[in-house]
Each structure stands twice: as structure tokens, then as C-alpha cells.
Tab-separated table of C-alpha atoms in Angstrom:
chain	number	residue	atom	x	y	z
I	1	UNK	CA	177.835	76.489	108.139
I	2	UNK	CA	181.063	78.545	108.306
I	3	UNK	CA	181.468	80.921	110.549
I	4	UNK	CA	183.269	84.522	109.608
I	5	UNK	CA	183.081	86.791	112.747
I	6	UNK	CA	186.379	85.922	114.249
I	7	UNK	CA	189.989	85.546	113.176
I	8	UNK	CA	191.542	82.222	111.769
I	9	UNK	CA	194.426	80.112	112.880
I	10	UNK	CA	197.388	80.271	111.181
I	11	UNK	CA	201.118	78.098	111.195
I	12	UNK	CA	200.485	75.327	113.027
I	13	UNK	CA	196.767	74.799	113.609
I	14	UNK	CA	195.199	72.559	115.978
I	15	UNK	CA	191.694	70.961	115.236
I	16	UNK	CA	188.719	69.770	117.794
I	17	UNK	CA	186.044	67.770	116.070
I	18	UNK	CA	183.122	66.510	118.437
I	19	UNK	CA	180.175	64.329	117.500
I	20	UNK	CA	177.172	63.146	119.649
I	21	UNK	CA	178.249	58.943	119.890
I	22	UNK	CA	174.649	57.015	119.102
I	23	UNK	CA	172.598	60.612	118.211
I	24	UNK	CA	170.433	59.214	115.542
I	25	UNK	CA	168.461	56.607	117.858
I	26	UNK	CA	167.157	59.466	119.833
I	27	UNK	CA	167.140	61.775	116.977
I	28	UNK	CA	164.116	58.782	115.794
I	29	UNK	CA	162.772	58.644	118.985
I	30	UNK	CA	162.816	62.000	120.309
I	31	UNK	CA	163.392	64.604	118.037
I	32	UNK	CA	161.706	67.422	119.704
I	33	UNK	CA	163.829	66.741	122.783
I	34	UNK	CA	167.058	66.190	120.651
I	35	UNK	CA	166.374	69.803	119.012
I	36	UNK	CA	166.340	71.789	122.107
I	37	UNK	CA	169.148	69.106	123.836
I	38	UNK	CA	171.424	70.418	120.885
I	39	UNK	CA	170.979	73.877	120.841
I	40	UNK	CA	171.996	73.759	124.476
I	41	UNK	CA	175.219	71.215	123.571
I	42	UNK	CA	175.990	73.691	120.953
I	43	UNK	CA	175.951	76.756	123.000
I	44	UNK	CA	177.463	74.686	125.700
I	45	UNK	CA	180.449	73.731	123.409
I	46	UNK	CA	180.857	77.144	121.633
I	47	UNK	CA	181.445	78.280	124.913
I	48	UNK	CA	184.118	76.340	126.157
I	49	UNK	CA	185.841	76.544	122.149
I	50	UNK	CA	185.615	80.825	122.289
I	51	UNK	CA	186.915	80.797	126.176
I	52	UNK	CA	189.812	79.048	124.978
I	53	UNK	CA	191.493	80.923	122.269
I	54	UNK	CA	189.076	78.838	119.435
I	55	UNK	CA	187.134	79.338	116.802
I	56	UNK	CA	184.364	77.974	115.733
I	57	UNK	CA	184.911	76.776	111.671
I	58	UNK	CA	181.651	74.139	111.495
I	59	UNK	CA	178.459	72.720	113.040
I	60	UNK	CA	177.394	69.791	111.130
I	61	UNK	CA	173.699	68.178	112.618
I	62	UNK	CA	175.385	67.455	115.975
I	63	UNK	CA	179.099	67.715	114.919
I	64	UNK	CA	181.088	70.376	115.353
I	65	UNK	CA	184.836	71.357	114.325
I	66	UNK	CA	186.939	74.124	116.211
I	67	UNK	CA	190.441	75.308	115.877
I	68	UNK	CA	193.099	76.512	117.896
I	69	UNK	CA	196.404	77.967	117.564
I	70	UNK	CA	197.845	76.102	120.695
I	71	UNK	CA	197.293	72.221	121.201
I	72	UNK	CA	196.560	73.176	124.854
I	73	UNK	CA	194.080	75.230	123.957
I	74	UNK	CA	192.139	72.699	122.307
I	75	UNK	CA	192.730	70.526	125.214
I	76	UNK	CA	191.629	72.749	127.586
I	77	UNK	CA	188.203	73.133	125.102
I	78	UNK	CA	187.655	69.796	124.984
I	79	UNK	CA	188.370	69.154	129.256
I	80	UNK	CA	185.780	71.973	129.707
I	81	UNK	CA	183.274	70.862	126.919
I	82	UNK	CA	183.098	67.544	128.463
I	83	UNK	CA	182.527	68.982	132.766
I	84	UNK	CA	179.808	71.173	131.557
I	85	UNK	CA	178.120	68.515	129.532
I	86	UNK	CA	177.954	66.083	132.059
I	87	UNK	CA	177.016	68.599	135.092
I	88	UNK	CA	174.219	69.750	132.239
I	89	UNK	CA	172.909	66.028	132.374
């Protein structure tokens, strides 16, 4: 899905891509709870993408790719993507 609310990158883009490491095991065993634990991951990471100068470009199953003009940025994104997910757990 491509997203078109927002305004693009340009020059010198940098790119976040995040996956869920060993997803389809529990997507087998518990796909009710996997449906609801990803809409909260992906609110939880398009959060910390928008409040750091990103922008959303894909959601893939339980992928997702986000770009930044600034490499901090993304850095920043991904720092703050990975505290809230673990204090969510």
C-alpha cells in the first residue's frame, strides 16, 4: 500500500525497512493474536517514523519501509521504534 498524504524525500534519501524476525510461526499458531499484535506494531512504528521527519512509503504483511531526508532521522525512528516495542511487550 502506498501512502499519498504527506510529502516525499528528495536529494539524498534515507530508507528504514523493518520486518517482524520469525512472524510466520506465530502467524500459524496465533493468528488472531498476531492481527491485533500488528495493528498495534504498526501504529507503534508509524509513530515513531512521522515524529521523526518520515514518511511512511509501504506496509507489507508485517514489513514496513519509511524514508527520511536526514540519516539521523531515520536513526532516531528506528532508536524510538525499538523502546516502545519492547516497553509494549
Amino acid at each position: 500500500m502506498m501512502e499519498t498524504d504527506h510529502r516525499w524525500p528528495t536529494g539524498a534519501v534515507t530508507f528504514l525497512f523493518s520486518d517482524i524476525e520469525d512472524s510466520t510461526p506465530l502467524w500459524d499458531r496465533h493468528p488472531s493474536a498476531m492481527r491485533s499484535a500488528l495493528a498495534e506494531h504498526d501504529a507503534l512504528l508509524r509513530t515513531a517514523v512521522e515524529s521523526n521527519a518520515g514518511v511512511m512509503v509501504k506496509t507489507t504483511g508485517d514489513g514496513m519501509m519509511a524514508a527520511f531526508v536526514s540519516p539521523f532521522d531515520a536513526l532516531l525512528a528506528a532508536l524510538n521504534a525499538q523502546r516502545t516495542l519492547q516497553e509494549a511487550t
